[in-house]
XYZ file of C-alpha atoms in Angstrom:
314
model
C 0.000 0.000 0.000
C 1.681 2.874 -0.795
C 1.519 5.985 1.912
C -1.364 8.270 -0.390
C -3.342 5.639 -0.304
C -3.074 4.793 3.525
C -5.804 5.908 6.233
C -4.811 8.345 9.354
C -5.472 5.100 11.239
C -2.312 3.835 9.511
C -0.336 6.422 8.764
C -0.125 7.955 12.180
C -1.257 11.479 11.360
C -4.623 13.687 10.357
C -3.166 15.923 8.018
C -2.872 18.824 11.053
C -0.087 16.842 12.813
C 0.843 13.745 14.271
C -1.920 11.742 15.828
C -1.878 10.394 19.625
C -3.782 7.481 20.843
C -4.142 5.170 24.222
C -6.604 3.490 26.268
C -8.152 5.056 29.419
C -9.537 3.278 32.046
C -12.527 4.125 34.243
C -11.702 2.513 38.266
C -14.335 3.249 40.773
C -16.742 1.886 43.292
C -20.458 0.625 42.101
C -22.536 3.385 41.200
C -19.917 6.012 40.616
C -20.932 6.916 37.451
C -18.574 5.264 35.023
C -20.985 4.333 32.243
C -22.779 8.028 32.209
C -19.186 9.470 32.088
C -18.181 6.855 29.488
C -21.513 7.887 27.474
C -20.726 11.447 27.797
C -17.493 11.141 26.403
C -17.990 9.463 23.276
C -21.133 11.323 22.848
C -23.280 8.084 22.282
C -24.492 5.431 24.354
C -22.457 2.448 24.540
C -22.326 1.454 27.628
C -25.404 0.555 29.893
C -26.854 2.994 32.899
C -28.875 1.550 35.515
C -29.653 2.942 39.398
C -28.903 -0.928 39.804
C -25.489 -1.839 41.597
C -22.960 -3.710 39.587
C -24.891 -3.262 36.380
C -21.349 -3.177 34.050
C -20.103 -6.888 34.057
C -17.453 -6.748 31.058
C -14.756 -4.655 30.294
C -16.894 -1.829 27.726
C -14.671 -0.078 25.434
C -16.045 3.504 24.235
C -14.042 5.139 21.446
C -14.009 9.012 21.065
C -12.249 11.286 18.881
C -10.689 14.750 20.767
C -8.415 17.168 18.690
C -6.075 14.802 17.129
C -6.285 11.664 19.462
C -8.083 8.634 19.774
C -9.188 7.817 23.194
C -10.248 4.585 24.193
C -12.447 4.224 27.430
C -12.888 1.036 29.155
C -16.116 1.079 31.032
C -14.467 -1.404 33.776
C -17.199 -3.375 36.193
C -17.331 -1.182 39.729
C -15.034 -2.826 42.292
C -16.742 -4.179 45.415
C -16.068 -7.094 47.766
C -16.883 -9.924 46.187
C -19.286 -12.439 47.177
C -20.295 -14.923 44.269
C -18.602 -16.208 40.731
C -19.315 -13.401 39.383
C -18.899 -11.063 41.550
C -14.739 -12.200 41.529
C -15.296 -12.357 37.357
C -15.949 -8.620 37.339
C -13.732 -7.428 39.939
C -10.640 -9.735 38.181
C -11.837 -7.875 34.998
C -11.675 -4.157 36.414
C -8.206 -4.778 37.737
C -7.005 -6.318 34.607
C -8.749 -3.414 32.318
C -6.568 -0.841 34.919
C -2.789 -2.736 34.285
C -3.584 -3.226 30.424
C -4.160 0.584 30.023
C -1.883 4.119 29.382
C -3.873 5.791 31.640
C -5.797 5.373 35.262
C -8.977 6.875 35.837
C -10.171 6.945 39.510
C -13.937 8.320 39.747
C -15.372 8.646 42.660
C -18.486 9.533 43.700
C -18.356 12.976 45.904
C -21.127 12.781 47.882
C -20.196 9.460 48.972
C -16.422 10.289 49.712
C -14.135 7.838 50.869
C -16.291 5.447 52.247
C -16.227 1.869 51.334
C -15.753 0.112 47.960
C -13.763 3.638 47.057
C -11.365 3.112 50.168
C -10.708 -0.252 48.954
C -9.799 0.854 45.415
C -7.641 3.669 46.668
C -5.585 0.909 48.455
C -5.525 -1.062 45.236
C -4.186 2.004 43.459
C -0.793 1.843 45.301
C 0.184 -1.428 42.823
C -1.027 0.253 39.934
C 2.199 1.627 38.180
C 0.477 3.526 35.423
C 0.174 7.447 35.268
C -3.079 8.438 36.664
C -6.028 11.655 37.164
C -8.637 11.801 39.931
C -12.248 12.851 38.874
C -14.885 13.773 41.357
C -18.193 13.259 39.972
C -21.518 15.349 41.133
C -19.661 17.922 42.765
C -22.960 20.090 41.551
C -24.483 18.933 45.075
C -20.906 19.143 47.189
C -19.855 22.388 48.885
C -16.609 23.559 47.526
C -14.695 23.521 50.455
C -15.178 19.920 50.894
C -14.496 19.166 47.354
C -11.218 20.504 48.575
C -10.798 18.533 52.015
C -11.340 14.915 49.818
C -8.951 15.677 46.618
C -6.651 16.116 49.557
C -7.740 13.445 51.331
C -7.103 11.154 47.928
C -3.877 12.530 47.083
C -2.274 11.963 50.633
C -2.867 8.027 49.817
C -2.038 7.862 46.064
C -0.489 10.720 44.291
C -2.605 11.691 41.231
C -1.177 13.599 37.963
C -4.765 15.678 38.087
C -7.632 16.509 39.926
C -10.941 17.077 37.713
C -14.350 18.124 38.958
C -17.039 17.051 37.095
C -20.875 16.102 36.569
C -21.204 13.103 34.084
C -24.791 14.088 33.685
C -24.538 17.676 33.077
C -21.305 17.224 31.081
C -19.824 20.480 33.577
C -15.734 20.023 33.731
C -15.985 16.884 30.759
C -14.073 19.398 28.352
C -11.308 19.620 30.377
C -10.668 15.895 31.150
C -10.896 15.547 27.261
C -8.396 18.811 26.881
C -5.890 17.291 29.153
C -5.962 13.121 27.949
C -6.020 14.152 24.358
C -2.649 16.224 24.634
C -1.296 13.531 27.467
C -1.798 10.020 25.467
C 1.290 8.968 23.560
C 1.690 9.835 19.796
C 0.516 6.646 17.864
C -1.637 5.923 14.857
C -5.358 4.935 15.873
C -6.610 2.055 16.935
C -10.250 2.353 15.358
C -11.326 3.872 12.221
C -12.976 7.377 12.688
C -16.507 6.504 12.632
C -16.339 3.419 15.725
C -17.838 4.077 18.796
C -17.221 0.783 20.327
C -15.651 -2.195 19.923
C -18.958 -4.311 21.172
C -20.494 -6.560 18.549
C -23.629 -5.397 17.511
C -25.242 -8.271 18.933
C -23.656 -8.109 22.712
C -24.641 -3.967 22.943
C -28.372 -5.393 22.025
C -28.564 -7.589 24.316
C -26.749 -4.943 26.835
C -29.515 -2.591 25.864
C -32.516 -5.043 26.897
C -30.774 -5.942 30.033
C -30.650 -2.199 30.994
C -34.228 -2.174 30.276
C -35.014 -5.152 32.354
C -33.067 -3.520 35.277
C -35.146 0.139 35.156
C -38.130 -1.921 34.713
C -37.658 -4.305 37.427
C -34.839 -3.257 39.525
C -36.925 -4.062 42.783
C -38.273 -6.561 41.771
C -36.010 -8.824 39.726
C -32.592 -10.167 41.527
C -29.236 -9.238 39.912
C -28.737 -12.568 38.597
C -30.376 -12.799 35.501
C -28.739 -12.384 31.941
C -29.492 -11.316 28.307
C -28.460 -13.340 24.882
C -29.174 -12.184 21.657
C -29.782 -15.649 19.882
C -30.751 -14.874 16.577
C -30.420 -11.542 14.288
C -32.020 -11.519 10.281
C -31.391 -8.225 8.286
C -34.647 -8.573 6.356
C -35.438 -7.546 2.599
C -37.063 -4.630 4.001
C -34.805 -2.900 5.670
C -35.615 -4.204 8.738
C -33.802 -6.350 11.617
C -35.241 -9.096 13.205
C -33.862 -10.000 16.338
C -34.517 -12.487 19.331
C -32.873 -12.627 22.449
C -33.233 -14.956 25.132
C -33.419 -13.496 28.748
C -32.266 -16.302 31.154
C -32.965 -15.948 35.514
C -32.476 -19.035 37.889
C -35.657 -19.568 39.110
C -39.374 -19.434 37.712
C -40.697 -17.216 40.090
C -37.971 -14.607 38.517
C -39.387 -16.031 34.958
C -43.078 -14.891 36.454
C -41.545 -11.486 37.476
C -40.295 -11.295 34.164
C -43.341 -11.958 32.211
C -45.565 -9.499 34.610
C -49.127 -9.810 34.842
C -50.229 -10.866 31.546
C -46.959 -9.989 29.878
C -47.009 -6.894 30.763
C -43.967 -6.459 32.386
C -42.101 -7.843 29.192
C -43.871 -5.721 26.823
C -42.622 -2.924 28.090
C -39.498 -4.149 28.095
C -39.219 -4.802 24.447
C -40.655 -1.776 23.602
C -38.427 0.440 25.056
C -35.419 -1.507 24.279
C -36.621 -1.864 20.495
C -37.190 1.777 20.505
C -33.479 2.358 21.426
C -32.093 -0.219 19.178
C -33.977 1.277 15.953
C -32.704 4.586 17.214
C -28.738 3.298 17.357
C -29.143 1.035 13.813
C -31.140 3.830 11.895
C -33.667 0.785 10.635
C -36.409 -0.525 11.820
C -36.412 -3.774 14.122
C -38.695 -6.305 14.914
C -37.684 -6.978 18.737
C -38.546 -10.704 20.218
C -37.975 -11.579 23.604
C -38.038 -14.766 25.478
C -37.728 -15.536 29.417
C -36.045 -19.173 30.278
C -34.990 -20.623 33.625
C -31.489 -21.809 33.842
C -30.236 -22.946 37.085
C -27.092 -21.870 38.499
C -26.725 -20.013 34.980
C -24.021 -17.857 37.168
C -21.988 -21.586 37.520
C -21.953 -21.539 33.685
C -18.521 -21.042 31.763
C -20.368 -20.237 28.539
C -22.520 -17.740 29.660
C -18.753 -15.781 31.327
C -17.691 -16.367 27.656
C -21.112 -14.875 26.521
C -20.493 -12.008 28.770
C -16.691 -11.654 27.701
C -15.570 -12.455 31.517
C -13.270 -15.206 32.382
C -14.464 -17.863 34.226
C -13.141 -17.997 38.042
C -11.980 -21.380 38.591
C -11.822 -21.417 42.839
C-alpha cells in the first residue's frame, strides 16, 4: 500500500499533525458513574446505565475522537467485595482493564467520599504503576470547600497527575478531562477507524440494551442474577432487523416477574429496548424476547464467555 493511499489510522497522522492514541480506564466503586461518564465522552451510548449496583459486568470499550487523538475508554465493572462467581469475574476484569491501560482513571463519587468500595480501590491504586487523574463526579451537590478537604484526602494516599471536577450528567468540567488526555496520550496511529464508537459486537450492545431495560423496569423486583443473549439476528429484505434474544434468571418465580401480569412487564421491556435499538441502527427492528430458567446459569462457563468475563476457577 503505498503511503497516499493509507488511512490516518495507519499512517499515524490527520493531516494537522501527528496523531496520539491510548486506552483510558474508568476505576471506581459501584454506582460512581462510570458508564454516564463513558456515554458522555464518546457522545453516544455504549455502555449501559442503571440505578442498579454492579450493572457493568465486562470490560466496555467507548471510542471518542478529541483534537487529534483517539481515546479509548474502558467502562471497567465497579469494584466491590466480592461475594459470588461473578462477583470475583468482574472485579478480576476491572483490575485487569486498569494494568492493560496508558492511563488510570479513579472516579469517585463525591457525595459518597471515601467510604467503602472507594477506600478499597484507593488501596488497590498503590500497585497500579500507570500514570493516573482523579475525577470527582456530582460535585454540583458538594460544597466547595469539601471538594477541597477529599482531593486532599485522595492525594495523601495515592499521588494523582490531576484533579478534575465534574458532573457526568450535566457534562460540567468533561471538556477539560478531554483537553488534558487528548494532549497527554502517547503519539501513535489509531486504533479504530474514525466513525467506531465501540468495539462491542452489535449483537452483545443489544442484548446490553434489553438488560438495561429489564433492570429500570424491574430493579426491585427482579434479583441481579439474571442475563441477556441475543440468539438470533435476520437483516430482512425490508430494511428491517429481526432480532430475538433470550433473557435467562435461575428460578421461575424470577421467569413470572419477568413476564408481569399478563406480559405486561415484558412488553414494556421490548418496547423500550426496540425503541433504542432502531434509534442506534437507523432501521427498523422487529424486537422478540423470550424468558427461560437456567439454574445456576451464574456456575456456567459459557454464559462468562457470553459475557466476555473469564471464568473464576476457585
Amino acid at each position: 500500500m503505498t503511503e497516499e493511499n493509507q488511512t490516518p489510522a495507519e499512517t499515524g497522522t490527520t493531516g494537522e499533525g501527528a496523531t496520539r492514541s491510548g486506552f483510558v480506564a474508568l476505576i471506581g466503586a459501584t454506582n460512581a458513574g462510570k458508564s454516564t461518564l463513558v456515554n458522555r465522552f464518546v457522545g453516544a451510548k455504549v455502555s449501559i446505565v442503571s440505578h442498579k449496583v454492579q450493572t457493568t459486568r465486562a470490560i466496555v470499550r467507548g471510542i471518542a475522537i478529541h483534537d487529534n487523538a483517539q481515546i479509548v475508554f474502558m467502562d471497567t465493572p465497579g469494584i466491590f467485595k466480592p461475594r459470588r462467581r461473578l462477583d470475583r469475574a468482574m472485579v478480576t476484569t476491572a483490575w485487569g482493564g486498569a494494568k492493560d491501560a496508558d492511563f488510570i482513571m479513579f472516579l469517585i463519587d463525591s457525595e459518597r467520599g471515601l467510604k467503602g468500595d472507594a477506600e478499597t480501590i484507593l488501596e488497590g491504586l498503590k500497585e497500579v504503576h500507570q500514570p493516573k487523574i482523579l475525577v470527582l463526579n456530582k460535585v454540583d451537590r458538594v460544597k466547595p470547600e469539601d471538594l477541597l478537604k477529599l482531593t486532599a484526602a485522595v492525594n495523601e494516599v495515592v499521588k494523582f497527575e490531576r484533579t478534575f471536577m465534574i458532573s457526568a450528567l450535566n457534562g460540567s468540567g468533561c471538556e477539560d478531562v478531554m483537553n488534558y488526555l487528548a494532549a497527554a496520550l502517547p503519539e501513535g496511529p489509531w486504533y479504530y477507524p474514525e466513525d467506531q464508537i465501540s468495539d462491542l459486537p452489535m449483537r452483545q450492545l443489544a442484548a446490553e440494551i434489553t438488560r438495561e431495560k429489564l433492570f429500570l423496569r424491574l430493579h426491585q423486583e427482579l434479583p441481579y442474577s439474571s442475563h441477556v443473549e441475543t440468539e438470533k439476528w435476520e437483516e430482512r429484505k425490508d430494511g428491517s432487523v429481526r432480532i430475538e434474544q433470550v433473557i435467562y434468571v435461575e428460578r421461575d418465580s424470577q421467569k413470572k416477574i419477568a413476564l408481569g401480569k399478563n406480559g405486561e412487564a415484558i412488553k414494556a421491556i421490548s418496547m423500550a429496548s426496540r425503541k433504542e435499538l432502531s434509534d442506534i441502527l437507523e432501521q427498523p427492528v422487529h424486537l422478540f424476547l423470550f424468558v427461560k430458567v437456567r439454574e445456576n446459569w451464574g456456575d456456567d462457563p459459557a454464559r462468562f464467555r457470553e459475557m466476555g468475563l473469564d471464568f473464576p476457577t476457585s
